[in-house]
Amino acid sequence: MSEHFRVQGGARLVGEVSVVGAKNSVLKLMAAALLAEGTTTLTNCPEILDVPLMADVLRGLGCAVDIDHDKVTIVSPPKPNHRADFASMSKLRASVCVLGPLVARCRKAVVALPGGDAIGSRPLDMHQNGLRQLGATTGIEHGCVVAEAENLHGAQIWLDFPSVGATENILMAAVLADGTTVIDNAAREPEIIDICVMLQQMGAKIEGAGTSTLTVHGVQSLQPTEHRVIGDRIVGATWALAAAMTRGDITVLGVDPGHLNLVLEKLRSAGAEVTTVTEPQQGFRVVMDGRPKAVDFVTLPYPGFATDNQPFAVALAAVAEGTSMITENVFEARFRFVEEMMRMGADARTDGHHCVVRGIEKLSGAPVWASDIRAGAGLVLAGLCAEGVTEVWDVFHIDRGYPQFIENLQRLGADVQRVSAPPER
């Protein structure tokens, strides 16, 4: 039986919600455990579907992986298997981050091209070019990235785009290369800083984390470590925008508000009252008493507005007072979400990488389908601002990125249920 979320419109979300570790960090940290023989422990891990999927990828490479609620323990063998099979790799995009660690540790890798969200192409050209500059030969054979190197050596690497995935793979290969590697135009996301911190705990020598230039001095070997995953800024932003959309009052704990500066500034422009929180944990509070005002959004690499937050921006614009322009500069297919919003009555038009949304007072409940993690969450939030009932289908996407999503919504006052029933299309 297929599952869907049944969302009754009209709720004002009020209360407190805690954010756990970042999905976009934990999966890469799990891959980094391949770099050192022995036991690595990750804490504050989100209990989401992608974590056991990544565990399956690592088990296929010879690791022993134990998941105990928010703790993941990974035992990396003396010699990992260098071949990551299609069955496990096809289920999530982040699995490609094993490429760099395998090339570094095994000096060869055969990694099936990954699956995951349907939000547009994510070519691996920059991953491969970076590894080639480090001394590896790479290519695509039979649906796999194949890489091999007798020795890895330092290099000066320029990324055409500050790709998070390419930065991570090149970084994880460079930490065990001979000499010094400089990665220019590197991604600056908080998740990149998180992986640098963990690698440094393992004995890596890295300078410039959080800047556009990473300098890596290669070392002979790394040691396993214990590391706490940073809070998930995308989940934090989801709740922030949910408060604004539903004219609610939500305190979000467990995430550094500095990682959401632009999101929170946009909400202030929309009319929300935003304050930061330091006790008992880091966080922030968003209060919206009236209808939000229209604001424009442009997605860009960090510290710009994250593409993962774009569906929530569209949903906010759909119920705001005035007209908003949302510009998508990262993934070309992310506006697929807008078609589902239009089923709910949203006045939205897309043209290339622009979307113009004229806000209306209330959306109308309808059956809609999630195409990716954030689109699914965005549709649920839109359903809270609609008259009647909204059914959100393909909710396995949401389960991949949001722990306790329904339970948190219910605690905040939403009338939302998980239902098992066949879809009627």
XYZ file of C-alpha atoms in Angstrom:
425
model
C 0.000 0.000 0.000
C 1.222 3.466 -0.829
C 1.434 6.003 1.982
C 0.373 9.628 1.903
C 0.008 12.504 4.335
C -3.503 13.820 4.910
C -3.274 17.505 5.782
C -6.239 19.469 7.099
C -5.831 23.152 6.297
C -6.205 26.050 8.683
C -3.668 25.283 11.407
C -1.565 27.971 13.079
C 1.693 26.322 14.138
C 2.733 27.243 17.671
C 5.352 25.733 19.966
C 8.930 24.492 20.106
C 10.720 22.073 17.818
C 14.226 20.604 18.062
C 16.453 20.098 15.037
C 18.936 17.221 14.990
C 21.965 16.537 12.779
C 22.103 17.660 9.171
C 21.175 15.176 6.467
C 23.565 16.954 4.097
C 26.392 16.420 6.589
C 25.869 13.021 8.207
C 25.990 11.041 4.950
C 29.326 12.621 3.964
C 30.725 12.082 7.473
C 29.757 8.423 7.223
C 31.717 8.210 3.961
C 34.708 9.927 5.601
C 34.892 7.043 8.084
C 36.294 4.978 5.182
C 39.509 7.008 5.400
C 40.699 5.418 8.661
C 40.851 1.810 9.807
C 38.944 1.262 13.044
C 35.825 2.539 14.764
C 34.359 5.984 14.038
C 31.320 7.162 15.999
C 28.896 9.876 14.871
C 26.380 11.395 17.297
C 23.387 13.717 16.830
C 22.543 11.800 13.654
C 19.055 12.287 12.181
C 16.780 9.230 12.236
C 15.927 9.438 8.547
C 15.689 6.884 5.757
C 18.916 8.032 4.076
C 21.107 7.033 7.035
C 20.378 3.266 6.802
C 20.634 3.563 2.998
C 24.134 5.003 3.381
C 24.893 2.305 5.945
C 24.064 -0.290 3.264
C 26.536 1.393 0.883
C 29.267 1.197 3.536
C 28.458 -2.415 4.417
C 28.893 -3.267 0.745
C 32.385 -1.760 0.992
C 33.291 -4.035 3.923
C 32.398 -1.826 6.876
C 30.384 -2.893 9.902
C 27.727 -0.279 10.669
C 25.498 -0.047 13.739
C 22.689 2.497 14.044
C 21.365 3.173 17.546
C 18.850 6.025 17.389
C 20.995 9.169 16.933
C 24.343 7.334 17.108
C 26.024 5.653 14.148
C 29.093 3.464 14.694
C 31.203 2.536 11.666
C 34.048 0.017 11.762
C 36.231 0.466 8.681
C 38.285 -2.608 7.683
C 42.052 -2.699 7.009
C 41.297 -2.848 3.290
C 37.829 -1.719 2.154
C 36.195 -3.141 -0.934
C 36.731 -0.569 -3.707
C 33.550 -1.439 -5.626
C 30.245 0.229 -4.629
C 27.395 -1.705 -6.210
C 24.414 -0.274 -8.065
C 21.728 -1.761 -5.788
C 22.729 0.377 -2.807
C 24.137 3.389 -4.700
C 21.009 3.895 -6.818
C 18.855 4.915 -3.852
C 20.509 8.198 -2.893
C 22.641 10.881 -4.549
C 24.930 11.434 -1.575
C 26.357 7.939 -1.995
C 28.763 9.274 -4.656
C 30.761 10.851 -1.794
C 32.439 7.459 -1.227
C 34.416 8.080 -4.432
C 37.060 10.347 -2.885
C 37.664 8.221 0.236
C 37.967 5.019 -1.827
C 40.493 6.560 -4.229
C 42.468 7.886 -1.247
C 42.411 4.674 0.776
C 42.362 1.954 -1.900
C 43.890 3.912 -4.798
C 41.013 2.691 -6.932
C 37.227 2.894 -6.984
C 34.299 1.626 -9.009
C 31.249 3.599 -7.938
C 27.825 3.176 -9.554
C 26.268 6.446 -10.692
C 23.918 7.547 -7.910
C 20.148 7.957 -7.713
C 18.112 10.240 -5.421
C 15.941 13.305 -5.920
C 14.520 14.270 -9.310
C 15.612 17.900 -9.278
C 17.836 18.040 -12.342
C 21.253 16.868 -13.504
C 24.198 16.708 -11.135
C 27.120 15.929 -13.429
C 30.263 14.436 -11.931
C 32.674 16.222 -14.294
C 34.188 18.376 -11.551
C 34.593 15.361 -9.253
C 36.487 13.506 -11.972
C 38.565 16.499 -13.091
C 39.693 17.116 -9.519
C 40.715 13.494 -9.033
C 42.608 13.562 -12.348
C 44.579 16.583 -11.183
C 45.475 14.623 -8.052
C 46.940 11.903 -10.294
C 44.035 9.492 -10.837
C 42.656 8.240 -14.122
C 38.858 8.348 -14.252
C 36.020 7.589 -16.647
C 32.470 6.294 -16.924
C 32.169 2.589 -17.711
C 28.999 0.488 -17.649
C 27.111 3.015 -15.519
C 29.944 3.448 -13.016
C 32.607 6.018 -12.255
C 35.908 4.146 -12.471
C 38.990 5.736 -10.914
C 42.504 4.453 -10.285
C 45.801 5.954 -9.134
C 49.224 4.519 -8.362
C 49.930 7.605 -6.281
C 47.980 10.732 -5.416
C 49.845 14.030 -5.340
C 48.983 17.581 -4.374
C 47.596 19.921 -7.007
C 46.174 23.403 -7.591
C 42.491 22.801 -8.414
C 39.985 25.407 -9.593
C 36.285 24.494 -9.480
C 34.146 26.104 -12.201
C 31.269 26.153 -9.709
C 31.460 25.865 -5.900
C 29.982 22.356 -5.948
C 29.504 20.839 -2.505
C 29.880 17.267 -3.736
C 32.992 17.965 -5.822
C 34.585 19.907 -2.954
C 33.934 16.985 -0.582
C 35.247 14.252 -2.888
C 38.399 16.183 -3.817
C 38.983 17.145 -0.173
C 38.663 13.554 1.043
C 41.052 12.310 -1.641
C 43.563 15.102 -0.990
C 43.931 14.428 2.755
C 45.917 11.238 1.969
C 47.773 12.569 -1.090
C 51.472 13.427 -1.164
C 52.121 17.145 -0.859
C 49.782 20.134 -0.720
C 46.476 20.584 -2.533
C 44.735 23.938 -2.941
C 41.045 23.892 -3.902
C 39.951 27.301 -5.220
C 36.291 28.331 -5.530
C 35.490 25.620 -2.993
C 32.020 25.321 -1.480
C 31.628 27.216 1.817
C 28.553 25.527 3.288
C 28.460 24.806 7.039
C 28.430 21.115 6.110
C 31.854 21.580 4.453
C 33.142 23.083 7.695
C 31.672 20.108 9.563
C 33.524 17.571 7.428
C 36.752 19.587 7.746
C 36.410 19.569 11.538
C 35.930 15.800 11.571
C 38.857 15.211 9.200
C 41.059 17.411 11.388
C 40.030 15.329 14.413
C 41.183 12.301 12.388
C 44.601 13.892 11.852
C 44.127 15.708 8.530
C 45.814 19.081 7.974
C 43.304 21.484 6.434
C 43.284 25.280 6.310
C 40.557 27.665 5.137
C 37.391 25.778 6.098
C 34.427 28.048 5.473
C 36.297 30.132 2.861
C 36.487 29.730 -0.910
C 40.080 28.412 -0.703
C 40.870 25.126 1.022
C 44.514 24.177 1.548
C 45.152 20.513 2.327
C 48.545 19.183 3.433
C 48.473 15.443 2.802
C 49.290 12.997 5.585
C 50.270 9.312 5.527
C 47.248 8.014 7.464
C 44.261 9.055 9.551
C 42.784 7.738 12.794
C 39.119 7.060 13.615
C 37.315 9.573 15.791
C 34.047 10.521 17.500
C 32.182 13.511 16.071
C 28.874 15.326 16.691
C 26.968 16.245 13.522
C 25.988 19.924 13.176
C 22.305 20.885 13.295
C 20.341 20.772 10.051
C 19.944 24.318 8.725
C 17.531 23.199 5.973
C 15.180 21.593 8.494
C 15.565 24.705 10.637
C 14.598 26.866 7.655
C 11.593 24.618 6.983
C 10.184 25.356 10.430
C 11.043 29.051 10.130
C 9.089 29.387 6.895
C 6.290 27.215 8.305
C 5.848 29.740 11.117
C 5.609 32.592 8.608
C 3.223 30.762 6.261
C 0.783 29.681 8.984
C 0.988 33.025 10.858
C 2.416 31.048 13.739
C 4.957 31.237 16.542
C 7.719 28.597 16.463
C 10.923 28.351 18.489
C 13.543 26.247 16.674
C 16.370 24.762 18.782
C 19.494 22.780 17.891
C 20.710 24.807 14.893
C 23.063 27.775 14.623
C 20.956 30.791 13.509
C 24.090 32.141 11.822
C 23.701 29.338 9.260
C 20.274 30.770 8.305
C 21.086 34.489 8.208
C 19.585 35.119 4.773
C 16.453 33.033 5.465
C 15.762 34.910 8.687
C 16.392 38.301 7.028
C 13.896 37.413 4.282
C 11.314 36.529 6.924
C 11.880 39.850 8.655
C 11.242 41.534 5.291
C 8.032 39.492 5.013
C 6.855 40.945 8.327
C 7.926 38.299 10.831
C 9.468 39.009 14.213
C 12.682 37.007 14.439
C 14.815 36.656 17.573
C 17.787 34.435 18.377
C 17.902 31.988 21.290
C 20.955 30.829 23.262
C 19.455 28.797 26.117
C 18.989 25.884 26.591
C 20.465 25.501 23.094
C 21.256 27.640 20.084
C 18.244 28.510 17.973
C 15.751 31.188 17.009
C 12.080 32.145 17.247
C 9.835 33.256 14.369
C 6.504 34.972 15.095
C 4.129 36.067 12.309
C 0.893 37.721 13.444
C -0.548 38.727 10.061
C -0.386 37.737 6.436
C 3.205 37.686 5.154
C 4.332 40.313 2.646
C 5.739 39.229 -0.721
C 9.537 39.032 -0.963
C 11.849 37.922 -3.761
C 14.246 34.967 -3.491
C 17.342 34.031 -5.522
C 19.004 30.641 -4.934
C 22.791 30.660 -4.871
C 25.592 28.649 -3.284
C 26.171 29.389 0.407
C 26.050 32.004 1.887
C 23.254 32.644 -0.621
C 19.696 31.335 -0.280
C 19.906 27.535 -0.476
C 18.239 25.780 -3.400
C 16.881 23.259 -0.871
C 14.800 26.082 0.617
C 13.319 27.142 -2.714
C 10.084 25.087 -2.445
C 9.321 26.772 0.900
C 9.955 30.172 -0.680
C 7.438 29.366 -3.427
C 4.906 28.134 -0.862
C 5.345 31.293 1.227
C 4.951 33.467 -1.875
C 1.747 31.606 -2.790
C -0.038 32.917 0.331
C 1.775 36.259 0.685
C 0.353 39.696 0.019
C 1.740 40.865 -3.340
C 3.879 39.372 -6.098
C 7.159 37.528 -5.608
C 9.896 36.534 -8.017
C 11.797 33.334 -7.231
C 14.951 32.694 -9.271
C 16.528 29.213 -9.317
C 20.226 29.212 -10.220
C 21.308 25.754 -9.060
C 18.992 22.932 -10.272
C 17.062 23.330 -13.490
C 14.257 20.895 -12.648
C 13.419 22.170 -9.185
C 10.379 24.124 -10.456
C 8.566 20.815 -11.006
C 7.214 21.557 -7.548
C 5.330 24.594 -8.915
C 3.050 22.372 -11.029
C 1.841 20.682 -7.845
C 1.320 24.046 -6.151
C -0.872 25.085 -9.076
C -3.115 22.079 -8.360
C -3.770 23.811 -5.050
C -4.736 27.049 -6.737
C -1.414 28.882 -6.529
C -1.138 31.731 -9.053
C 2.336 30.895 -10.319
C 4.083 30.967 -13.693
C 7.550 29.692 -14.551
C 9.840 30.910 -17.337
C 13.228 29.271 -17.501
C 14.852 29.721 -14.110
C 12.329 32.315 -12.922
C 8.991 31.820 -11.197
C 6.510 34.649 -10.650
C 4.002 34.037 -7.855
C 1.010 36.269 -7.127
C -0.068 35.552 -3.589
C -3.647 34.626 -2.727
C -5.358 34.620 0.659
C -5.901 30.838 0.802
C -4.926 27.840 -1.279
C -7.363 24.948 -1.848
C -6.764 21.371 -0.782
C -5.914 18.888 -3.537
C -4.058 15.605 -4.150
C -0.411 16.406 -4.924
C 2.782 14.412 -5.488
C 6.231 15.024 -3.994
C 9.112 14.885 -6.476
C 11.884 15.324 -3.894
C 12.447 15.761 -0.158
C 11.966 19.521 0.027
C 9.122 19.625 -2.483
C 7.263 17.114 -0.335
C 7.755 19.148 2.833
C 6.772 22.318 0.953
C 3.517 20.733 -0.193
C 2.657 19.742 3.370
C 3.235 23.325 4.534
C 1.112 24.602 1.645
C -1.625 22.174 2.704
C -1.660 23.795 6.141
C -2.536 27.096 4.405
C -5.310 25.621 2.244
C -9.051 25.254 2.627
C -10.050 21.617 2.998
C -7.861 18.527 2.832
C -4.592 18.101 0.946
C -3.207 14.639 0.236
C 0.567 14.573 -0.300
C 1.725 11.387 -2.048
C 5.176 9.772 -2.441
C 6.008 10.731 1.134
C 9.011 8.387 1.208
C 10.878 11.431 -0.127
C 10.018 13.383 3.029
C 11.043 10.442 5.221
C 14.499 10.605 3.619
C 15.132 14.080 5.030
C 12.907 14.800 8.037
C 12.942 12.798 11.262
C 9.602 12.774 13.106
C 8.072 15.181 10.570
C 4.427 14.282 11.216
C 4.941 14.036 14.964
C 6.586 17.474 15.096
C 3.764 19.002 13.049
C 1.183 17.465 15.363
C 2.977 18.818 18.439
C 2.879 22.272 16.834
C -0.891 22.005 16.375
C -1.285 20.679 12.823
C -4.053 18.232 11.899
C -1.972 15.890 9.742
C -1.949 12.090 9.515
C 0.021 9.365 7.754
C -2.413 7.197 5.793
C -1.871 3.919 3.936
C -4.133 3.689 0.890
C -3.833 3.304 -2.894
C -3.555 6.630 -4.765
C -6.307 7.734 -7.116
C -4.781 9.675 -10.007
